[in-house]
PDB file of C-alpha atoms in Angstrom:
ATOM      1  CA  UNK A   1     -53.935 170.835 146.924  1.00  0.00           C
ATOM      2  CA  UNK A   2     -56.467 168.388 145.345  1.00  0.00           C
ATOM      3  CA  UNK A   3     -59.133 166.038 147.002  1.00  0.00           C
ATOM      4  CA  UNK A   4     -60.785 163.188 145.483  1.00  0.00           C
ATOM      5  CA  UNK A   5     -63.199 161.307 147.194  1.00  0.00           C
ATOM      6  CA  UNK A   6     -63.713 157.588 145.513  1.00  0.00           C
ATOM      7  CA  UNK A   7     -65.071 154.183 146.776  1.00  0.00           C
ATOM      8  CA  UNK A   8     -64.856 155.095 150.147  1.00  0.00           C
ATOM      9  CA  UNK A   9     -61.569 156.898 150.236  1.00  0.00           C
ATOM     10  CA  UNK A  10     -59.892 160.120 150.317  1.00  0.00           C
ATOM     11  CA  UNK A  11     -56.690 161.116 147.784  1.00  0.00           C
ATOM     12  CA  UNK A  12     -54.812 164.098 148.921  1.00  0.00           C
ATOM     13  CA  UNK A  13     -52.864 165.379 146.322  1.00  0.00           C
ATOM     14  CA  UNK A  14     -50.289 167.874 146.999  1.00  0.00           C
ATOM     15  CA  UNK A  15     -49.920 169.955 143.290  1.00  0.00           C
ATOM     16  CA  UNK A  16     -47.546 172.402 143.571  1.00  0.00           C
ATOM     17  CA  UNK A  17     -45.060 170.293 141.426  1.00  0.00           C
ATOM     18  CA  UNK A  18     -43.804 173.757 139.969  1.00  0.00           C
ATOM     19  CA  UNK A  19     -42.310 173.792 143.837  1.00  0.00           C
ATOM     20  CA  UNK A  20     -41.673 170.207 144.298  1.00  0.00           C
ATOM     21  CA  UNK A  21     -44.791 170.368 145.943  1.00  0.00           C
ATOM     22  CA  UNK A  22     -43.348 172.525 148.681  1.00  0.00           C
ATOM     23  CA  UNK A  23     -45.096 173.204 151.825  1.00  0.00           C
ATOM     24  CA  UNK A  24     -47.082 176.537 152.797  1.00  0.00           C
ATOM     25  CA  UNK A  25     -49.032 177.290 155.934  1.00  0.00           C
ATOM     26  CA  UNK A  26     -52.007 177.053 153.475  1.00  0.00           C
ATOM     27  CA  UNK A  27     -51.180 173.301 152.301  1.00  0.00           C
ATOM     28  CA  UNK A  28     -50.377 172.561 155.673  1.00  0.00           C
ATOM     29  CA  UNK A  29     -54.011 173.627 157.095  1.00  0.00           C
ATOM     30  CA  UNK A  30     -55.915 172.196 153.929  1.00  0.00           C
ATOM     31  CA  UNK A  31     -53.912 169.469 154.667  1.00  0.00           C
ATOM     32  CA  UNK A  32     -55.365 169.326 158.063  1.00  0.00           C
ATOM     33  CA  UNK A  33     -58.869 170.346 157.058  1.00  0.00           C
ATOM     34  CA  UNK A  34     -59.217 167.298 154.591  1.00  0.00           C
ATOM     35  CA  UNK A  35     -58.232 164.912 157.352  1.00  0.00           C
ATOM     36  CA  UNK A  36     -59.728 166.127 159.914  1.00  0.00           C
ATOM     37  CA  UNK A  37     -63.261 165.632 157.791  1.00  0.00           C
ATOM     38  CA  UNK A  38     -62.627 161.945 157.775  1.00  0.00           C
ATOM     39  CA  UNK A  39     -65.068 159.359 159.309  1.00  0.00           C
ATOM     40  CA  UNK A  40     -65.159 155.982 159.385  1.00  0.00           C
ATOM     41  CA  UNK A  41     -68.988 156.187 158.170  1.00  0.00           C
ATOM     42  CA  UNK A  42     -68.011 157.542 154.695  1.00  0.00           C
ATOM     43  CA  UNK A  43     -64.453 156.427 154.448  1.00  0.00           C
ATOM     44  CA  UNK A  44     -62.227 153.303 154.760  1.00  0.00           C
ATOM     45  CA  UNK A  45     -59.151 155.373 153.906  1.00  0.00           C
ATOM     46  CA  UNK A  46     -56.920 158.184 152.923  1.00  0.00           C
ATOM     47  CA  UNK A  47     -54.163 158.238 150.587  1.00  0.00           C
ATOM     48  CA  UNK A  48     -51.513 161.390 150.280  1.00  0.00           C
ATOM     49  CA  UNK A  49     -49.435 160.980 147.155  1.00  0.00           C
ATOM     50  CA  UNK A  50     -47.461 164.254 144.906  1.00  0.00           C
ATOM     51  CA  UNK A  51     -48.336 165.466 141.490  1.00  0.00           C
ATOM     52  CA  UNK A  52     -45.107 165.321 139.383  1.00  0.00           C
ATOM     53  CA  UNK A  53     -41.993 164.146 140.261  1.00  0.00           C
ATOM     54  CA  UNK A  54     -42.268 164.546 144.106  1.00  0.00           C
ATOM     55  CA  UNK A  55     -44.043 163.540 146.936  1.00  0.00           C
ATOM     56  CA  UNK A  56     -42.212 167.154 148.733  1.00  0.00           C
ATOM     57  CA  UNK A  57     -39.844 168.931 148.722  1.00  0.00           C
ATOM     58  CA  UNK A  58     -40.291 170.495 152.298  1.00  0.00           C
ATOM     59  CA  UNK A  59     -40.867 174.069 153.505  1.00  0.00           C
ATOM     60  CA  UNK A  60     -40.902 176.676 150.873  1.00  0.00           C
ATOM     61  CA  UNK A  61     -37.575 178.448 151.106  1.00  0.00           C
ATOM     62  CA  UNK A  62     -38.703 182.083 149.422  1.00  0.00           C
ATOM     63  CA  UNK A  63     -41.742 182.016 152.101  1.00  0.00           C
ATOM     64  CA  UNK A  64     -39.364 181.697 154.723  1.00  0.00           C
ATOM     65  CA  UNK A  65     -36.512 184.186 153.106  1.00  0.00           C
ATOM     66  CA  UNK A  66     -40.095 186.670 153.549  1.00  0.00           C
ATOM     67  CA  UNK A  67     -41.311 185.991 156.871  1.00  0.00           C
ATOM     68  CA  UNK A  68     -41.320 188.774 159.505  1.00  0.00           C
ATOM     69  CA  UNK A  69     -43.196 187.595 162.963  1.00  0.00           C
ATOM     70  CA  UNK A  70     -42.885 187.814 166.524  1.00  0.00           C
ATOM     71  CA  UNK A  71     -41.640 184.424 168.436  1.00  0.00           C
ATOM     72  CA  UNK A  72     -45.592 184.711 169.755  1.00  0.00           C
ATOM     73  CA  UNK A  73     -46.238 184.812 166.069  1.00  0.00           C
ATOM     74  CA  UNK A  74     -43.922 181.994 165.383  1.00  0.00           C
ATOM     75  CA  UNK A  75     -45.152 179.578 167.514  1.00  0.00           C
ATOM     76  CA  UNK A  76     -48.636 179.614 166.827  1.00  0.00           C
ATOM     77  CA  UNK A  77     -47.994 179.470 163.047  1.00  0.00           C
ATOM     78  CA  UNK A  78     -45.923 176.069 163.716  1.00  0.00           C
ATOM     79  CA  UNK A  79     -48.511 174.577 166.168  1.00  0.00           C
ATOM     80  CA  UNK A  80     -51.280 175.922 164.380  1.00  0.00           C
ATOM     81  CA  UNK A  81     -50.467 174.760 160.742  1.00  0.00           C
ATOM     82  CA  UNK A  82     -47.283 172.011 160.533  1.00  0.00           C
ATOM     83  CA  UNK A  83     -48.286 170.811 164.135  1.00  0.00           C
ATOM     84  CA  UNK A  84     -51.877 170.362 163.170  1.00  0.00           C
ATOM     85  CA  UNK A  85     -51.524 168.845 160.149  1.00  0.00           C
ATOM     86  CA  UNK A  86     -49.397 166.099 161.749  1.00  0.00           C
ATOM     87  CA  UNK A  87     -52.445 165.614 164.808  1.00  0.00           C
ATOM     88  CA  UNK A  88     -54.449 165.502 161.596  1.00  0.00           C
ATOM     89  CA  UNK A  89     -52.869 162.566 160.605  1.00  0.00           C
ATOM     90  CA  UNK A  90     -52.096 160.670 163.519  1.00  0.00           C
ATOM     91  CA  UNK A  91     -55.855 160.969 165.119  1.00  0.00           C
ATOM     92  CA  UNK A  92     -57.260 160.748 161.980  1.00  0.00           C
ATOM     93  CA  UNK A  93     -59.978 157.857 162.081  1.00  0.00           C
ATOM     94  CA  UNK A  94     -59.163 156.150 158.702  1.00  0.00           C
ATOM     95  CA  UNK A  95     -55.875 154.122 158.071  1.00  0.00           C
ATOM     96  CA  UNK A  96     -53.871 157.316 156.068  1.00  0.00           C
ATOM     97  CA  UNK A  97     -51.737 155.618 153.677  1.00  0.00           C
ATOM     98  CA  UNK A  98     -48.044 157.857 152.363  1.00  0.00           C
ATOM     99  CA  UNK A  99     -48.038 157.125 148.374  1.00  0.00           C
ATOM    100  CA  UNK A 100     -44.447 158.366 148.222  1.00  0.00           C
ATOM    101  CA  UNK A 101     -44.238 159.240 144.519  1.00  0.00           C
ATOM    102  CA  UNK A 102     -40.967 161.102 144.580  1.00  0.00           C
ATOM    103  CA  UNK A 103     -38.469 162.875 146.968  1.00  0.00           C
ATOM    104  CA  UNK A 104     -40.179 163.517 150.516  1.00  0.00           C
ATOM    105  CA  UNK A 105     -37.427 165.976 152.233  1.00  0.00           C
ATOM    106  CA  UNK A 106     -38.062 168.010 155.411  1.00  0.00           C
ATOM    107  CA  UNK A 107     -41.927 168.023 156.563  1.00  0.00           C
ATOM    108  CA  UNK A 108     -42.610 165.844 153.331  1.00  0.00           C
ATOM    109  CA  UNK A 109     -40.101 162.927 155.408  1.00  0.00           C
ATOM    110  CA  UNK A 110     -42.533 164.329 158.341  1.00  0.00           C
ATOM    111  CA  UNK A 111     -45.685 163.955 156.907  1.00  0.00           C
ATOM    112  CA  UNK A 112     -44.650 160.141 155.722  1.00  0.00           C
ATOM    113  CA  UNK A 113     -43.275 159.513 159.540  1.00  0.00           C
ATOM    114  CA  UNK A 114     -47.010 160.344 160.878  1.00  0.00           C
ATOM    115  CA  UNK A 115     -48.587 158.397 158.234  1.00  0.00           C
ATOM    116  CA  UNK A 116     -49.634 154.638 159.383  1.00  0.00           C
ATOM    117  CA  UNK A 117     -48.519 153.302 156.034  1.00  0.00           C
ATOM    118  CA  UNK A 118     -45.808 154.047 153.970  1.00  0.00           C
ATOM    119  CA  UNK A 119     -45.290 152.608 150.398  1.00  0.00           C
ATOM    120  CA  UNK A 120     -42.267 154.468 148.436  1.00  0.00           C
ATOM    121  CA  UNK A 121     -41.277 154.424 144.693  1.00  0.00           C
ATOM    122  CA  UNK A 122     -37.516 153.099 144.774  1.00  0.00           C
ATOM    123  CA  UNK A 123     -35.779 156.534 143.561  1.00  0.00           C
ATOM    124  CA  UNK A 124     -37.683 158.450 145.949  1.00  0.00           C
ATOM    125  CA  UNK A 125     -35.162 160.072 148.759  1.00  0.00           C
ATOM    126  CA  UNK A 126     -36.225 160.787 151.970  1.00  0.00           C
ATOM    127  CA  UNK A 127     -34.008 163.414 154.967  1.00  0.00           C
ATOM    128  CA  UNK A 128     -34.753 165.561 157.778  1.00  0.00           C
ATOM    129  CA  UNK A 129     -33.511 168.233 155.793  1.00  0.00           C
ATOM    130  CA  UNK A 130     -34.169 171.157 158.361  1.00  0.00           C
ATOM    131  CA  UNK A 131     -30.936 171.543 159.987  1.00  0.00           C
ATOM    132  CA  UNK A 132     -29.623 172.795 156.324  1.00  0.00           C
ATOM    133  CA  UNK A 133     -31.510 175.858 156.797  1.00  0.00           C
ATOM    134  CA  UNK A 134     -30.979 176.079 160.529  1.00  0.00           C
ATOM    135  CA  UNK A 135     -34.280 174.648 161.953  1.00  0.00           C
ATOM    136  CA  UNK A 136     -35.207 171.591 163.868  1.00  0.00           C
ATOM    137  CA  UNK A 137     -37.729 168.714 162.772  1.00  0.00           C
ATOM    138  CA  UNK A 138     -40.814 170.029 162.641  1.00  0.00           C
ATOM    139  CA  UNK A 139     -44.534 168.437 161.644  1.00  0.00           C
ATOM    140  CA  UNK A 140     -44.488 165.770 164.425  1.00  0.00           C
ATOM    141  CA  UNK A 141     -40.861 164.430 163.128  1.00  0.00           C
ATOM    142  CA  UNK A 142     -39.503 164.866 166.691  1.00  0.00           C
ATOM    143  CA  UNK A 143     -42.057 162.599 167.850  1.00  0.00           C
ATOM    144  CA  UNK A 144     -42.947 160.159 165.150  1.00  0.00           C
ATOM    145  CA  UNK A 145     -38.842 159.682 163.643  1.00  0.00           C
ATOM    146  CA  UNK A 146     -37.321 158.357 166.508  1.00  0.00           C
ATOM    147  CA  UNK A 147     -40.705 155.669 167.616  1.00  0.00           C
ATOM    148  CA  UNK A 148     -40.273 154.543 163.765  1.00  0.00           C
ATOM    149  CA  UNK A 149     -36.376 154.197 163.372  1.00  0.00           C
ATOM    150  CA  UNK A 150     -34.826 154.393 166.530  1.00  0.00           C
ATOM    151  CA  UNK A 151     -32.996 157.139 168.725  1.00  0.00           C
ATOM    152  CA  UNK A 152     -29.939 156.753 166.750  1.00  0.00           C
ATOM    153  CA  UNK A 153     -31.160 156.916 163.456  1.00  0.00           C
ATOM    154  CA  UNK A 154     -33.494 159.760 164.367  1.00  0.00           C
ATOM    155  CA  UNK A 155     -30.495 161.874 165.329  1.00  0.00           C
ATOM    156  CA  UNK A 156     -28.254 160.753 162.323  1.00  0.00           C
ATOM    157  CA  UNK A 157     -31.261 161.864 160.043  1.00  0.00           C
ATOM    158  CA  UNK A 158     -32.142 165.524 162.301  1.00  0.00           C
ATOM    159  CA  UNK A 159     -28.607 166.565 162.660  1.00  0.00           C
ATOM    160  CA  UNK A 160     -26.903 165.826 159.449  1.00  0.00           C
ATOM    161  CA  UNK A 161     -30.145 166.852 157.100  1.00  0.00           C
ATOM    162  CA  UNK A 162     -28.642 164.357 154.562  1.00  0.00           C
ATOM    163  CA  UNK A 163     -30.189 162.399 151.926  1.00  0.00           C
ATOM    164  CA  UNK A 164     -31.173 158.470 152.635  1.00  0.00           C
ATOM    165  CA  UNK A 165     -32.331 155.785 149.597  1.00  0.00           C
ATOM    166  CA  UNK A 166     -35.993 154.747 149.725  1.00  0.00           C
ATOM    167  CA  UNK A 167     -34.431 151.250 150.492  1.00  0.00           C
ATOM    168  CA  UNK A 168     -32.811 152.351 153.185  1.00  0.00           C
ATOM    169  CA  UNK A 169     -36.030 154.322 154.104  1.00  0.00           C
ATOM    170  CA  UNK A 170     -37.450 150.796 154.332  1.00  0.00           C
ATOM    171  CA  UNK A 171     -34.734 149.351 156.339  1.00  0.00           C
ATOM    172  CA  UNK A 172     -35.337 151.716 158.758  1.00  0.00           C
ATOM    173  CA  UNK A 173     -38.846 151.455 158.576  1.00  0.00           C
ATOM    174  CA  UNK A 174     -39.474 154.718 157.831  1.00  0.00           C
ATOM    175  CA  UNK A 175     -41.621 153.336 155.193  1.00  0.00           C
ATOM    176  CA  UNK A 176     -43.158 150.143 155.135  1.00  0.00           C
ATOM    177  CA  UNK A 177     -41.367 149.083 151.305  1.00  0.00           C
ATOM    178  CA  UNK A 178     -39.977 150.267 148.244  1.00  0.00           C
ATOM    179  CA  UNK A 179     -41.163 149.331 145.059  1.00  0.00           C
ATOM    180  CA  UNK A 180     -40.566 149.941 141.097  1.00  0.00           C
ATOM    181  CA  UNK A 181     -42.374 153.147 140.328  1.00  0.00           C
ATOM    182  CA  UNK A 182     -44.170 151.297 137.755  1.00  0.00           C
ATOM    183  CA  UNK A 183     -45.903 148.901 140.524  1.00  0.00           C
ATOM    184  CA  UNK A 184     -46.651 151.804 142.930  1.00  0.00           C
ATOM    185  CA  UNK A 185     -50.430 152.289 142.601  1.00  0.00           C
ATOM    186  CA  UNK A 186     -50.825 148.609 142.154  1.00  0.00           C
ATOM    187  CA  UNK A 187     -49.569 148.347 145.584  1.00  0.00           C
ATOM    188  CA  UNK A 188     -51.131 150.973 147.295  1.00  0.00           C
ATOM    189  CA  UNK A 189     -54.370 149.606 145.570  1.00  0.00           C
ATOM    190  CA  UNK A 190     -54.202 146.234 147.298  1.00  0.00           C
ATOM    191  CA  UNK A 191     -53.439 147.599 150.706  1.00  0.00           C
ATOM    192  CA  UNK A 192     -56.535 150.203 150.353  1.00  0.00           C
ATOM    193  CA  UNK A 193     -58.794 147.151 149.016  1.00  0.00           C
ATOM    194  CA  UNK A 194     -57.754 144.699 152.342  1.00  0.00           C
ATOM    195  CA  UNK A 195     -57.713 148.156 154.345  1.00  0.00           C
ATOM    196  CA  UNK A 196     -61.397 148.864 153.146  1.00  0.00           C
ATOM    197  CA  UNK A 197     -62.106 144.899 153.803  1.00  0.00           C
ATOM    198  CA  UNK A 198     -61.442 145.409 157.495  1.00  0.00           C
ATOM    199  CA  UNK A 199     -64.114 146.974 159.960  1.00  0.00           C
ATOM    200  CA  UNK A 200     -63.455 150.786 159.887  1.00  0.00           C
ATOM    201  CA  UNK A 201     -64.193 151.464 163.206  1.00  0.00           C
ATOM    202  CA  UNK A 202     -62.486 148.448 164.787  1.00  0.00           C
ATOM    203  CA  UNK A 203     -59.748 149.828 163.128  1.00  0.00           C
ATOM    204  CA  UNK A 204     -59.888 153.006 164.345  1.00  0.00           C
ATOM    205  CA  UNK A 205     -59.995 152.052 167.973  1.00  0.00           C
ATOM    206  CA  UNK A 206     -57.511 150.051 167.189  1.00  0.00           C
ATOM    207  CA  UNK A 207     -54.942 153.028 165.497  1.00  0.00           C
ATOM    208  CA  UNK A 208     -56.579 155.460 168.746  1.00  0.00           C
ATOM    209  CA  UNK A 209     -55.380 152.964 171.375  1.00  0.00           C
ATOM    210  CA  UNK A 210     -51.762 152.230 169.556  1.00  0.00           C
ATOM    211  CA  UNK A 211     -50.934 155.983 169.715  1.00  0.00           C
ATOM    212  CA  UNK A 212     -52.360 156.764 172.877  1.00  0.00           C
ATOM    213  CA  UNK A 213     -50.261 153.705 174.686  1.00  0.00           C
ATOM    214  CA  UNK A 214     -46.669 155.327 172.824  1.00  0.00           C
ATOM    215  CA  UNK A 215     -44.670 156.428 176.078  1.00  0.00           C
ATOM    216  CA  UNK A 216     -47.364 155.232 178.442  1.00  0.00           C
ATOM    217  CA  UNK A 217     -45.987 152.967 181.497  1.00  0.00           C
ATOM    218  CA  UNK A 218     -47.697 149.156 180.803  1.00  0.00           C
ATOM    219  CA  UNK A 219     -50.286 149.479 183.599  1.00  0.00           C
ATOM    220  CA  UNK A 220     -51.321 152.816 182.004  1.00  0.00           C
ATOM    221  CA  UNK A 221     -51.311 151.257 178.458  1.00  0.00           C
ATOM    222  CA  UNK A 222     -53.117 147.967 179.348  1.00  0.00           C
ATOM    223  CA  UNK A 223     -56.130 149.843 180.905  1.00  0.00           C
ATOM    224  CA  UNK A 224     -56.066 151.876 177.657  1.00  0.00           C
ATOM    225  CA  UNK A 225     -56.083 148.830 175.807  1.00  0.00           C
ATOM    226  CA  UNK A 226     -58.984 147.063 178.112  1.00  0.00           C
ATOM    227  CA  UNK A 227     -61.275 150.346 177.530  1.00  0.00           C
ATOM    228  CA  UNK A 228     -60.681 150.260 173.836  1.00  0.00           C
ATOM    229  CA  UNK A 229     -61.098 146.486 173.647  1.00  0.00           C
ATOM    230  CA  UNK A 230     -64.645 147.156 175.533  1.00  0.00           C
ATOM    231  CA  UNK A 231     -65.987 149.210 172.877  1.00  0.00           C
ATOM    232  CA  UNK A 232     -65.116 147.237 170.224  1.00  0.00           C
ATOM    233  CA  UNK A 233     -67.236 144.290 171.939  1.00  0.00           C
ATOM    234  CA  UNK A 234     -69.995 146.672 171.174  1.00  0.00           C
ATOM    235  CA  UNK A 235     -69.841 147.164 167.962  1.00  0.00           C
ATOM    236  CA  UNK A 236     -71.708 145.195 164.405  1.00  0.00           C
ATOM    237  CA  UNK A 237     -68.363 144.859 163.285  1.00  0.00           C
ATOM    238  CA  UNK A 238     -67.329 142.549 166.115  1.00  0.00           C
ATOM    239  CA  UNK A 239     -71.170 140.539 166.564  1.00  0.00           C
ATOM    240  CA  UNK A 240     -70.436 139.938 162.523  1.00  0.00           C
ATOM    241  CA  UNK A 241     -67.095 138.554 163.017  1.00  0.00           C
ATOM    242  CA  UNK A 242     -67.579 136.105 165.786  1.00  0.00           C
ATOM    243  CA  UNK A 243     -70.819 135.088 163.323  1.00  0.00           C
ATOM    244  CA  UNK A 244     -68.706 134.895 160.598  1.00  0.00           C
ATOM    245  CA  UNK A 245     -65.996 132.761 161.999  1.00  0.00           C
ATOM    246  CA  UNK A 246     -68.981 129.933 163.981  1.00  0.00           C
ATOM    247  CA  UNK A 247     -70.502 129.777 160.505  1.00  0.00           C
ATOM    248  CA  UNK A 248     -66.837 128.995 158.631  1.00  0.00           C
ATOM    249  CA  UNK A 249     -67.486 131.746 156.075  1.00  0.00           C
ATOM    250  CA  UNK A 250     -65.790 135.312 155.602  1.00  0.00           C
ATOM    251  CA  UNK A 251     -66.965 138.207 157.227  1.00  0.00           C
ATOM    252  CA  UNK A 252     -68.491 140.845 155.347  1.00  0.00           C
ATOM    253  CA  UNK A 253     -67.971 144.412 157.200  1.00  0.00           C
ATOM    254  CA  UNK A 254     -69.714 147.602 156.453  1.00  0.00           C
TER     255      UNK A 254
END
């Protein structure tokens, strides 16, 4: 796995595109360790994107053909690697952008679900491929697929494992749009530059409060929402946006 640090934001590059950039307990806990060294101090974003012709493939099939562990064993490998990359992701407090280069199948469609953005080239595929090999959504897809497509959807995608179109990706809202490969970077590009525009830490309060209120009754969620709301009051970003706005000119955030 690569990471680039540039202008303020983090590329994760997942370069096993020998494997279709396949996932390993090690990519899944560098994974985590590169997010979870974000702040919004020294970065405004991060961006996870493939090397070659795939974003990934999904769990590495020969590593699982060799595995030999106790369910003990099992279940702290899963929490402690897939399930922490995907905390990695959602609490991470930067915007993480999915640069969906190629074919995302299995915890690659799980690593774009936990992403907050989502931009795919248009003969990417996406599936919950694990049922194919007798497993169940892992990497946070049991909780991020269905709050991003619906119940319905969710199961189509879990208990089928088949392929879907990065258009109807899109429709779903599994990703935000598909574009021409050719215009990929161009669009991830703008959204980084307006992301990187925005107050970083507003932002983040924002992003914590979003996911904290998923499932939460509304009187839970609204005193979420007041307590987040209270410390952005207290921060530069919001003293230099009020400014901004009385003296009719654009803000400038650091």
């Amino acid at each position: 796995m690569r990471v680039d640090d540039a202008d303020g934001v983090r590329t994760v590059t997942f370069d096993r595109p020998e494997a279709k950039n396949a996932f390993t307990a090690d990519v899944a806990r560098e994974l985590s360790a590169a997010l979870e060294a974000l702040s919004p101090e020294a970065f405004d974003a991060a961006v996870i994107t493939g090397d070659g012709d795939a974003f990934s493939a999904g769990g590495d099939i020969q590593a699982m053909a060799e595995r030999d562990e106790t369910a003990r064993e099992a279940y702290e490998r899963v929490r402690g690697t897939l399930g922490r990359a995907a905390e990695a992701i959602l609490t991470a407090p930067v915007p993480v952008v999915a640069r969906v280069n190629g074919d995302a199948v299995g915890a690659g469609t799980s690593v774009v679900a936990a992403c907050d953005f989502a931009y795919a080239a248009r003969d990417a595929r996406f599936g919950a491929s694990f049922v194919n090999v007798g497993l169940v959504p892992d990497a946070g897809a049991t909780v991020t697929l269905p709050r991003l497509v619906g119940l319905r959807a969710a199961k189509e995608l879990a208990f089928t494992g088949k392929l879907i179109s990065a258009d109807r990706a899109a429709e779903l809202d599994l990703v935000n749009e598909a574009v021409d490969a050719a215009d990929l970077d161009a669009v991830v590009d703008e959204l980084v530059a307006t992301l990187a525009a925005q107050p970083t830490e507003t932002l983040a309060l924002a992003k914590e409060a979003i996911h904290a209120n998923l499932g939460r009754s509304w009187a839970d969620g609204l005193e979420r929402e007041a307590h987040a709301q209270t410390l952005a009051y207290d921060t530069d970003a919001h003293e230099e946006g009020v400014s901004a706005f009385l003296e009719k000119r654009r803000p400038e955030f650091e």
